[in-house]
């Protein structure tokens, strides 16, 4: 964590920024190893180029910051106190001029940004998120090891879901079995709201599980992931139940072909947007272009959706240590949908998939 703080301090010096206010739970965790949900209460990390940083948290969580390994100042406050009074005092005691300051433009509320800016005299403001994204996009060995284990748990979740399938069971009943078995393995939190979708409901990319009962001929789509030690996983697999039509086979095989082609192009030096375009061309050439409404994937790490966006517009370059999803899909309303998603790590010579549940079309009897 100390090395990450030093990288931010070096950036502040290079950009002649006097102070940075970091408010998002994910970036505070990345830089301090402390993770919590403060709800409406203020939590913030304040970093300066030539002075010691400090963390502000609700007083009931101050000890946990130290327990997480944070070695600098921690300021705790009660619900009856204004944390900005303590923040202003701590900044002024460090003799910070505040001619130029930074915060997360997409995260910090207007009220909090004004409270921060009011500490200084008409400062210039820059966005710290670009620097933090640059740091977070390449994972270190510890992060990768955690993400491997999170992906293994996602594979297990799909395995549980498949084993629960039987005629007449509802989507929510299968979902409950998946999350129960994961909790028995120590998983407290899912990366997002688990999706189990049957039949025509699988044709909604972000469908809501409910009381739809499983019947022969249905597509069954699982989309799930877990949070493990602050890092996420995300997997999608699609199955056929008892029978499959030629049209369903064609849809499935087209998605699989697109996914495998995008994975093949996942190597250092390649353009990010090309991964999307490769899959999009395959799906369009098969006649399903209008049924692939989303990008090929997204960055993955502390957040289940994070930088970079894996769209065809992205001119960024793949680098060793980047982690993201590849998840092409085809969604035909009267038939249902197929999505196949893997978590990908860029290696020195190519890539590996962190999720490894089999992808060939399976007909569940």
Tab-separated table of C-alpha atoms in Angstrom:
chain	number	residue	atom	x	y	z
A	1	UNK	CA	0.000	0.000	0.000
A	2	UNK	CA	2.844	2.396	0.822
A	3	UNK	CA	4.237	2.018	-2.691
A	4	UNK	CA	0.861	2.968	-4.171
A	5	UNK	CA	0.667	6.072	-1.983
A	6	UNK	CA	4.168	7.031	-3.132
A	7	UNK	CA	3.117	6.716	-6.776
A	8	UNK	CA	0.235	9.114	-6.159
A	9	UNK	CA	2.565	11.533	-4.348
A	10	UNK	CA	5.008	11.442	-7.265
A	11	UNK	CA	2.151	12.218	-9.656
A	12	UNK	CA	1.058	15.145	-7.467
A	13	UNK	CA	4.590	16.539	-7.604
A	14	UNK	CA	4.829	16.117	-11.373
A	15	UNK	CA	1.475	17.830	-11.923
A	16	UNK	CA	2.129	20.494	-9.241
A	17	UNK	CA	-1.000	19.462	-7.345
A	18	UNK	CA	-1.095	20.421	-3.666
A	19	UNK	CA	-3.713	17.982	-2.361
A	20	UNK	CA	-5.848	15.041	-3.477
A	21	UNK	CA	-9.151	14.012	-1.884
A	22	UNK	CA	-10.073	10.377	-2.582
A	23	UNK	CA	-13.592	9.422	-1.558
A	24	UNK	CA	-14.668	6.223	-3.335
A	25	UNK	CA	-14.642	3.043	-1.272
A	26	UNK	CA	-12.773	1.166	-4.011
A	27	UNK	CA	-9.948	3.690	-4.354
A	28	UNK	CA	-9.618	4.107	-0.586
A	29	UNK	CA	-9.342	0.316	-0.358
A	30	UNK	CA	-6.781	0.179	-3.175
A	31	UNK	CA	-4.547	2.718	-1.430
A	32	UNK	CA	-5.041	1.758	2.237
A	33	UNK	CA	-6.224	-1.886	2.281
A	34	UNK	CA	-9.203	-0.706	4.351
A	35	UNK	CA	-12.626	-1.611	2.995
A	36	UNK	CA	-15.966	-0.555	4.373
A	37	UNK	CA	-19.311	0.838	3.319
A	38	UNK	CA	-19.680	4.134	5.198
A	39	UNK	CA	-23.233	4.583	3.869
A	40	UNK	CA	-24.059	8.294	4.052
A	41	UNK	CA	-21.121	9.076	6.336
A	42	UNK	CA	-17.957	10.649	4.958
A	43	UNK	CA	-14.871	8.535	4.398
A	44	UNK	CA	-11.878	10.071	2.690
A	45	UNK	CA	-8.173	9.720	2.021
A	46	UNK	CA	-6.141	12.923	1.700
A	47	UNK	CA	-2.736	12.785	-0.005
A	48	UNK	CA	-0.141	15.542	-0.427
A	49	UNK	CA	3.120	15.673	-2.406
A	50	UNK	CA	5.384	16.491	0.559
A	51	UNK	CA	3.320	15.848	3.692
A	52	UNK	CA	1.971	12.755	5.408
A	53	UNK	CA	-1.429	11.538	4.181
A	54	UNK	CA	-4.372	10.964	6.492
A	55	UNK	CA	-7.636	9.026	6.468
A	56	UNK	CA	-10.955	10.314	7.814
A	57	UNK	CA	-13.577	7.739	8.814
A	58	UNK	CA	-16.511	7.403	11.190
A	59	UNK	CA	-15.009	6.949	14.656
A	60	UNK	CA	-16.514	3.495	15.076
A	61	UNK	CA	-14.286	2.285	12.210
A	62	UNK	CA	-11.044	4.115	13.058
A	63	UNK	CA	-9.392	1.085	14.667
A	64	UNK	CA	-10.162	-1.066	11.623
A	65	UNK	CA	-8.135	1.291	9.414
A	66	UNK	CA	-5.053	0.641	11.559
A	67	UNK	CA	-5.807	-3.078	11.668
A	68	UNK	CA	-5.810	-3.079	7.845
A	69	UNK	CA	-2.184	-1.929	7.900
A	70	UNK	CA	-2.515	1.842	7.455
A	71	UNK	CA	0.495	3.442	9.128
A	72	UNK	CA	-0.299	7.158	8.894
A	73	UNK	CA	-2.791	9.369	10.705
A	74	UNK	CA	-6.408	8.293	11.143
A	75	UNK	CA	-9.031	10.864	12.097
A	76	UNK	CA	-12.247	9.474	13.516
A	77	UNK	CA	-15.376	11.512	14.100
A	78	UNK	CA	-18.732	10.907	15.757
A	79	UNK	CA	-22.177	11.362	14.278
A	80	UNK	CA	-22.449	14.565	16.324
A	81	UNK	CA	-19.359	16.152	14.762
A	82	UNK	CA	-18.637	17.739	11.391
A	83	UNK	CA	-15.745	15.825	9.803
A	84	UNK	CA	-14.829	18.817	7.650
A	85	UNK	CA	-13.777	20.727	10.765
A	86	UNK	CA	-11.154	18.044	11.445
A	87	UNK	CA	-10.144	17.852	7.794
A	88	UNK	CA	-9.594	21.599	7.554
A	89	UNK	CA	-7.505	21.577	10.729
A	90	UNK	CA	-5.378	18.639	9.522
A	91	UNK	CA	-4.743	20.247	6.123
A	92	UNK	CA	-3.898	23.634	7.594
A	93	UNK	CA	-1.497	22.036	10.090
A	94	UNK	CA	0.417	20.682	7.090
A	95	UNK	CA	0.698	24.163	5.535
A	96	UNK	CA	-0.912	23.095	2.269
A	97	UNK	CA	-1.347	26.031	-0.127
A	98	UNK	CA	-4.100	24.476	-2.237
A	99	UNK	CA	-3.485	26.368	-5.471
A	100	UNK	CA	-4.261	23.179	-7.385
A	101	UNK	CA	-6.187	20.221	-5.977
A	102	UNK	CA	-7.606	16.934	-7.230
A	103	UNK	CA	-10.572	14.693	-6.519
A	104	UNK	CA	-12.615	11.977	-8.270
A	105	UNK	CA	-14.898	13.890	-10.614
A	106	UNK	CA	-17.293	10.990	-11.166
A	107	UNK	CA	-17.589	10.059	-7.493
A	108	UNK	CA	-17.410	13.061	-5.179
A	109	UNK	CA	-20.771	14.718	-4.573
A	110	UNK	CA	-21.227	18.408	-5.226
A	111	UNK	CA	-21.577	19.110	-1.513
A	112	UNK	CA	-18.381	17.292	-0.592
A	113	UNK	CA	-16.443	18.861	-3.448
A	114	UNK	CA	-17.481	22.295	-2.221
A	115	UNK	CA	-16.531	21.469	1.372
A	116	UNK	CA	-13.089	20.397	0.144
A	117	UNK	CA	-12.599	23.410	-2.127
A	118	UNK	CA	-13.728	25.851	0.568
A	119	UNK	CA	-10.665	24.925	2.630
A	120	UNK	CA	-8.524	26.693	0.027
A	121	UNK	CA	-8.565	30.027	-1.822
A	122	UNK	CA	-10.060	29.533	-5.316
A	123	UNK	CA	-7.993	26.494	-6.306
A	124	UNK	CA	-7.711	24.968	-9.753
A	125	UNK	CA	-9.245	21.482	-9.869
A	126	UNK	CA	-8.111	18.360	-11.744
A	127	UNK	CA	-9.414	14.796	-11.863
A	128	UNK	CA	-7.422	12.155	-9.956
A	129	UNK	CA	-9.425	9.251	-11.422
A	130	UNK	CA	-7.340	8.960	-14.580
A	131	UNK	CA	-4.194	8.389	-12.512
A	132	UNK	CA	-5.890	5.860	-10.250
A	133	UNK	CA	-7.329	4.008	-13.259
A	134	UNK	CA	-3.849	3.870	-14.773
A	135	UNK	CA	-2.535	2.322	-11.563
A	136	UNK	CA	-5.403	-0.100	-10.991
A	137	UNK	CA	-5.654	-1.406	-14.557
A	138	UNK	CA	-2.450	-3.466	-14.212
A	139	UNK	CA	-2.724	-5.988	-11.400
A	140	UNK	CA	0.153	-7.185	-9.224
A	141	UNK	CA	0.810	-10.803	-8.251
A	142	UNK	CA	-1.212	-10.611	-5.039
A	143	UNK	CA	-4.230	-9.149	-6.815
A	144	UNK	CA	-4.039	-11.802	-9.536
A	145	UNK	CA	-3.860	-14.605	-6.975
A	146	UNK	CA	-6.994	-13.310	-5.244
A	147	UNK	CA	-8.802	-12.922	-8.562
A	148	UNK	CA	-7.902	-16.491	-9.527
A	149	UNK	CA	-9.586	-17.755	-6.367
A	150	UNK	CA	-12.593	-15.490	-6.911
A	151	UNK	CA	-12.919	-16.927	-10.428
A	152	UNK	CA	-12.764	-20.469	-9.050
A	153	UNK	CA	-15.689	-19.592	-6.793
A	154	UNK	CA	-17.602	-18.306	-9.829
A	155	UNK	CA	-16.938	-21.587	-11.638
A	156	UNK	CA	-18.255	-23.399	-8.576
A	157	UNK	CA	-21.390	-21.247	-8.591
A	158	UNK	CA	-22.192	-22.323	-12.150
A	159	UNK	CA	-21.560	-25.950	-11.197
A	160	UNK	CA	-24.059	-25.653	-8.347
A	161	UNK	CA	-26.607	-24.023	-10.642
A	162	UNK	CA	-26.350	-26.767	-13.245
A	163	UNK	CA	-26.719	-29.498	-10.626
A	164	UNK	CA	-29.908	-27.837	-9.349
A	165	UNK	CA	-31.708	-27.872	-12.699
A	166	UNK	CA	-34.851	-29.983	-12.900
A	167	UNK	CA	-38.148	-29.551	-14.667
A	168	UNK	CA	-40.475	-27.165	-12.849
A	169	UNK	CA	-37.852	-25.500	-10.642
A	170	UNK	CA	-37.961	-21.697	-10.660
A	171	UNK	CA	-35.178	-19.264	-11.438
A	172	UNK	CA	-35.193	-17.950	-7.869
A	173	UNK	CA	-34.975	-21.451	-6.407
A	174	UNK	CA	-31.840	-22.159	-8.441
A	175	UNK	CA	-30.402	-18.753	-7.544
A	176	UNK	CA	-30.958	-19.452	-3.847
A	177	UNK	CA	-29.113	-22.779	-4.071
A	178	UNK	CA	-26.141	-21.114	-5.778
A	179	UNK	CA	-25.771	-18.351	-3.226
A	180	UNK	CA	-26.354	-20.695	-0.274
A	181	UNK	CA	-23.564	-23.043	-1.371
A	182	UNK	CA	-21.221	-20.104	-1.963
A	183	UNK	CA	-21.951	-18.730	1.501
A	184	UNK	CA	-21.100	-22.137	2.945
A	185	UNK	CA	-17.678	-21.660	1.327
A	186	UNK	CA	-17.229	-18.296	3.017
A	187	UNK	CA	-18.504	-15.922	0.330
A	188	UNK	CA	-20.403	-13.069	1.981
A	189	UNK	CA	-21.064	-10.894	-1.049
A	190	UNK	CA	-21.816	-11.414	-4.722
A	191	UNK	CA	-20.221	-9.132	-7.315
A	192	UNK	CA	-23.705	-8.110	-8.490
A	193	UNK	CA	-27.251	-9.415	-8.359
A	194	UNK	CA	-27.024	-13.021	-9.550
A	195	UNK	CA	-28.865	-13.819	-12.772
A	196	UNK	CA	-30.562	-17.154	-13.456
A	197	UNK	CA	-32.791	-16.832	-16.515
A	198	UNK	CA	-34.865	-19.479	-18.304
A	199	UNK	CA	-36.204	-19.599	-21.843
A	200	UNK	CA	-37.327	-16.337	-23.393
A	201	UNK	CA	-36.177	-14.460	-20.266
A	202	UNK	CA	-32.577	-15.235	-21.225
A	203	UNK	CA	-33.215	-12.886	-24.148
A	204	UNK	CA	-32.960	-9.901	-21.797
A	205	UNK	CA	-29.243	-9.114	-21.238
A	206	UNK	CA	-29.991	-7.750	-17.754
A	207	UNK	CA	-33.042	-9.805	-16.896
A	208	UNK	CA	-34.517	-10.262	-13.436
A	209	UNK	CA	-34.913	-13.796	-12.039
A	210	UNK	CA	-38.363	-14.659	-10.799
A	211	UNK	CA	-40.888	-17.483	-10.671
A	212	UNK	CA	-40.430	-18.638	-14.285
A	213	UNK	CA	-40.344	-22.459	-14.215
A	214	UNK	CA	-37.861	-24.518	-16.205
A	215	UNK	CA	-39.165	-26.593	-19.082
A	216	UNK	CA	-37.726	-28.649	-21.931
A	217	UNK	CA	-36.261	-26.630	-24.781
A	218	UNK	CA	-35.288	-23.674	-22.603
A	219	UNK	CA	-32.001	-21.881	-22.713
A	220	UNK	CA	-30.650	-21.491	-19.161
A	221	UNK	CA	-28.375	-18.506	-18.572
A	222	UNK	CA	-26.256	-18.037	-15.450
A	223	UNK	CA	-24.442	-14.739	-14.842
A	224	UNK	CA	-22.758	-14.459	-11.458
A	225	UNK	CA	-19.624	-13.524	-9.580
A	226	UNK	CA	-18.280	-13.208	-6.058
A	227	UNK	CA	-16.364	-10.679	-3.994
A	228	UNK	CA	-13.309	-12.234	-2.367
A	229	UNK	CA	-10.905	-10.188	-0.241
A	230	UNK	CA	-12.060	-7.040	-2.000
A	231	UNK	CA	-11.802	-8.348	-5.580
A	232	UNK	CA	-14.501	-9.565	-7.945
A	233	UNK	CA	-15.199	-12.269	-10.502
A	234	UNK	CA	-17.814	-12.449	-13.257
A	235	UNK	CA	-18.843	-15.462	-15.339
A	236	UNK	CA	-21.678	-16.231	-17.738
A	237	UNK	CA	-22.565	-19.652	-19.089
A	238	UNK	CA	-25.594	-20.730	-21.105
A	239	UNK	CA	-27.060	-24.231	-21.355
A	240	UNK	CA	-29.931	-25.968	-23.118
A	241	UNK	CA	-32.404	-27.974	-21.052
A	242	UNK	CA	-33.373	-31.451	-22.366
A	243	UNK	CA	-33.550	-30.431	-26.035
A	244	UNK	CA	-32.148	-27.836	-28.410
A	245	UNK	CA	-33.324	-26.628	-31.812
A	246	UNK	CA	-31.074	-26.054	-34.813
A	247	UNK	CA	-31.649	-22.311	-34.417
A	248	UNK	CA	-30.560	-22.447	-30.797
A	249	UNK	CA	-27.458	-24.406	-31.788
A	250	UNK	CA	-26.608	-21.821	-34.424
A	251	UNK	CA	-26.970	-18.960	-31.957
A	252	UNK	CA	-24.868	-20.736	-29.359
A	253	UNK	CA	-22.095	-21.724	-31.748
A	254	UNK	CA	-21.946	-18.201	-33.170
A	255	UNK	CA	-21.469	-16.716	-29.701
A	256	UNK	CA	-18.838	-19.307	-28.840
A	257	UNK	CA	-16.966	-18.616	-32.077
A	258	UNK	CA	-17.026	-14.879	-31.330
A	259	UNK	CA	-15.804	-15.382	-27.780
A	260	UNK	CA	-12.942	-17.663	-28.802
A	261	UNK	CA	-11.844	-15.234	-31.526
A	262	UNK	CA	-11.789	-12.312	-29.086
A	263	UNK	CA	-9.832	-14.402	-26.610
A	264	UNK	CA	-7.334	-15.328	-29.315
A	265	UNK	CA	-6.706	-11.609	-29.915
A	266	UNK	CA	-6.179	-10.984	-26.196
A	267	UNK	CA	-2.432	-10.402	-26.112
A	268	UNK	CA	-0.112	-7.533	-25.185
A	269	UNK	CA	0.148	-4.783	-27.767
A	270	UNK	CA	-3.231	-5.357	-29.388
A	271	UNK	CA	-5.816	-2.587	-29.532
A	272	UNK	CA	-8.597	-2.984	-26.952
A	273	UNK	CA	-11.330	-1.967	-29.377
A	274	UNK	CA	-10.337	-4.699	-31.821
A	275	UNK	CA	-11.552	-7.374	-29.381
A	276	UNK	CA	-15.051	-5.952	-29.644
A	277	UNK	CA	-14.870	-5.517	-33.406
A	278	UNK	CA	-13.674	-9.088	-33.989
A	279	UNK	CA	-16.649	-10.516	-32.097
A	280	UNK	CA	-19.076	-8.030	-33.641
A	281	UNK	CA	-17.994	-8.935	-37.168
A	282	UNK	CA	-18.476	-12.660	-36.527
A	283	UNK	CA	-21.925	-12.152	-35.042
A	284	UNK	CA	-22.957	-9.734	-37.801
A	285	UNK	CA	-21.716	-12.047	-40.556
A	286	UNK	CA	-23.894	-14.807	-39.077
A	287	UNK	CA	-26.941	-12.544	-39.352
A	288	UNK	CA	-27.296	-11.654	-35.671
A	289	UNK	CA	-25.702	-8.200	-35.598
A	290	UNK	CA	-28.903	-6.510	-34.426
A	291	UNK	CA	-29.095	-8.915	-31.492
A	292	UNK	CA	-25.690	-8.040	-29.969
A	293	UNK	CA	-26.484	-4.744	-28.202
A	294	UNK	CA	-23.564	-4.350	-25.802
A	295	UNK	CA	-19.781	-4.061	-25.781
A	296	UNK	CA	-17.579	-7.152	-25.633
A	297	UNK	CA	-16.643	-6.663	-21.981
A	298	UNK	CA	-15.312	-4.472	-19.202
A	299	UNK	CA	-12.381	-4.085	-16.879
A	300	UNK	CA	-12.458	-6.266	-13.766
A	301	UNK	CA	-10.840	-5.940	-10.359
A	302	UNK	CA	-11.998	-4.255	-7.168
A	303	UNK	CA	-15.116	-3.248	-9.089
A	304	UNK	CA	-16.917	-5.784	-11.229
A	305	UNK	CA	-17.232	-3.077	-13.891
A	306	UNK	CA	-14.177	-0.851	-14.000
A	307	UNK	CA	-11.735	0.789	-16.405
A	308	UNK	CA	-11.307	0.096	-19.281
A	309	UNK	CA	-14.525	-0.118	-21.263
A	310	UNK	CA	-13.983	-2.859	-23.851
A	311	UNK	CA	-15.898	-1.198	-26.686
A	312	UNK	CA	-14.871	-0.932	-30.332
A	313	UNK	CA	-14.181	2.784	-29.752
A	314	UNK	CA	-11.364	2.134	-27.274
A	315	UNK	CA	-7.948	2.854	-28.806
A	316	UNK	CA	-6.103	1.755	-25.669
A	317	UNK	CA	-3.497	-0.996	-25.845
A	318	UNK	CA	-3.553	-4.285	-23.928
A	319	UNK	CA	-0.777	-4.610	-21.343
A	320	UNK	CA	0.537	-7.492	-19.271
A	321	UNK	CA	-1.355	-7.677	-15.981
A	322	UNK	CA	-4.642	-6.258	-17.273
A	323	UNK	CA	-7.806	-8.116	-16.271
A	324	UNK	CA	-11.160	-7.850	-17.992
A	325	UNK	CA	-14.144	-9.821	-19.246
A	326	UNK	CA	-14.946	-11.101	-22.719
A	327	UNK	CA	-18.710	-11.668	-23.020
A	328	UNK	CA	-20.349	-11.642	-26.452
A	329	UNK	CA	-24.052	-12.374	-26.575
A	330	UNK	CA	-26.985	-12.839	-28.908
A	331	UNK	CA	-30.488	-12.128	-27.590
A	332	UNK	CA	-33.491	-13.089	-29.726
A	333	UNK	CA	-36.743	-12.185	-27.930
A	334	UNK	CA	-38.873	-15.146	-29.027
A	335	UNK	CA	-36.075	-17.677	-28.510
A	336	UNK	CA	-33.990	-16.422	-25.609
A	337	UNK	CA	-30.375	-15.462	-25.363
A	338	UNK	CA	-26.872	-16.844	-25.200
A	339	UNK	CA	-23.959	-15.144	-23.483
A	340	UNK	CA	-20.568	-16.698	-22.770
A	341	UNK	CA	-18.282	-14.753	-20.461
A	342	UNK	CA	-14.803	-15.312	-19.100
A	343	UNK	CA	-12.438	-13.363	-16.882
A	344	UNK	CA	-9.191	-12.743	-18.757
A	345	UNK	CA	-5.644	-11.947	-17.608
A	346	UNK	CA	-3.122	-10.592	-20.099
A	347	UNK	CA	0.216	-12.370	-19.712
A	348	UNK	CA	3.654	-11.670	-21.152
A	349	UNK	CA	2.989	-13.792	-24.233
A	350	UNK	CA	-0.794	-13.819	-24.524
A	351	UNK	CA	-3.560	-14.446	-22.024
A	352	UNK	CA	-5.094	-16.919	-19.609
A	353	UNK	CA	-8.718	-17.258	-18.576
A	354	UNK	CA	-9.306	-17.137	-14.837
A	355	UNK	CA	-12.776	-18.664	-15.227
A	356	UNK	CA	-12.607	-22.172	-16.611
A	357	UNK	CA	-16.047	-23.797	-16.519
A	358	UNK	CA	-16.515	-25.699	-19.842
A	359	UNK	CA	-18.017	-23.665	-22.691
A	360	UNK	CA	-19.096	-26.225	-25.276
A	361	UNK	CA	-22.864	-26.464	-25.700
A	362	UNK	CA	-24.269	-28.765	-23.022
A	363	UNK	CA	-27.769	-30.187	-23.048
A	364	UNK	CA	-28.788	-30.768	-19.441
A	365	UNK	CA	-30.990	-33.843	-19.060
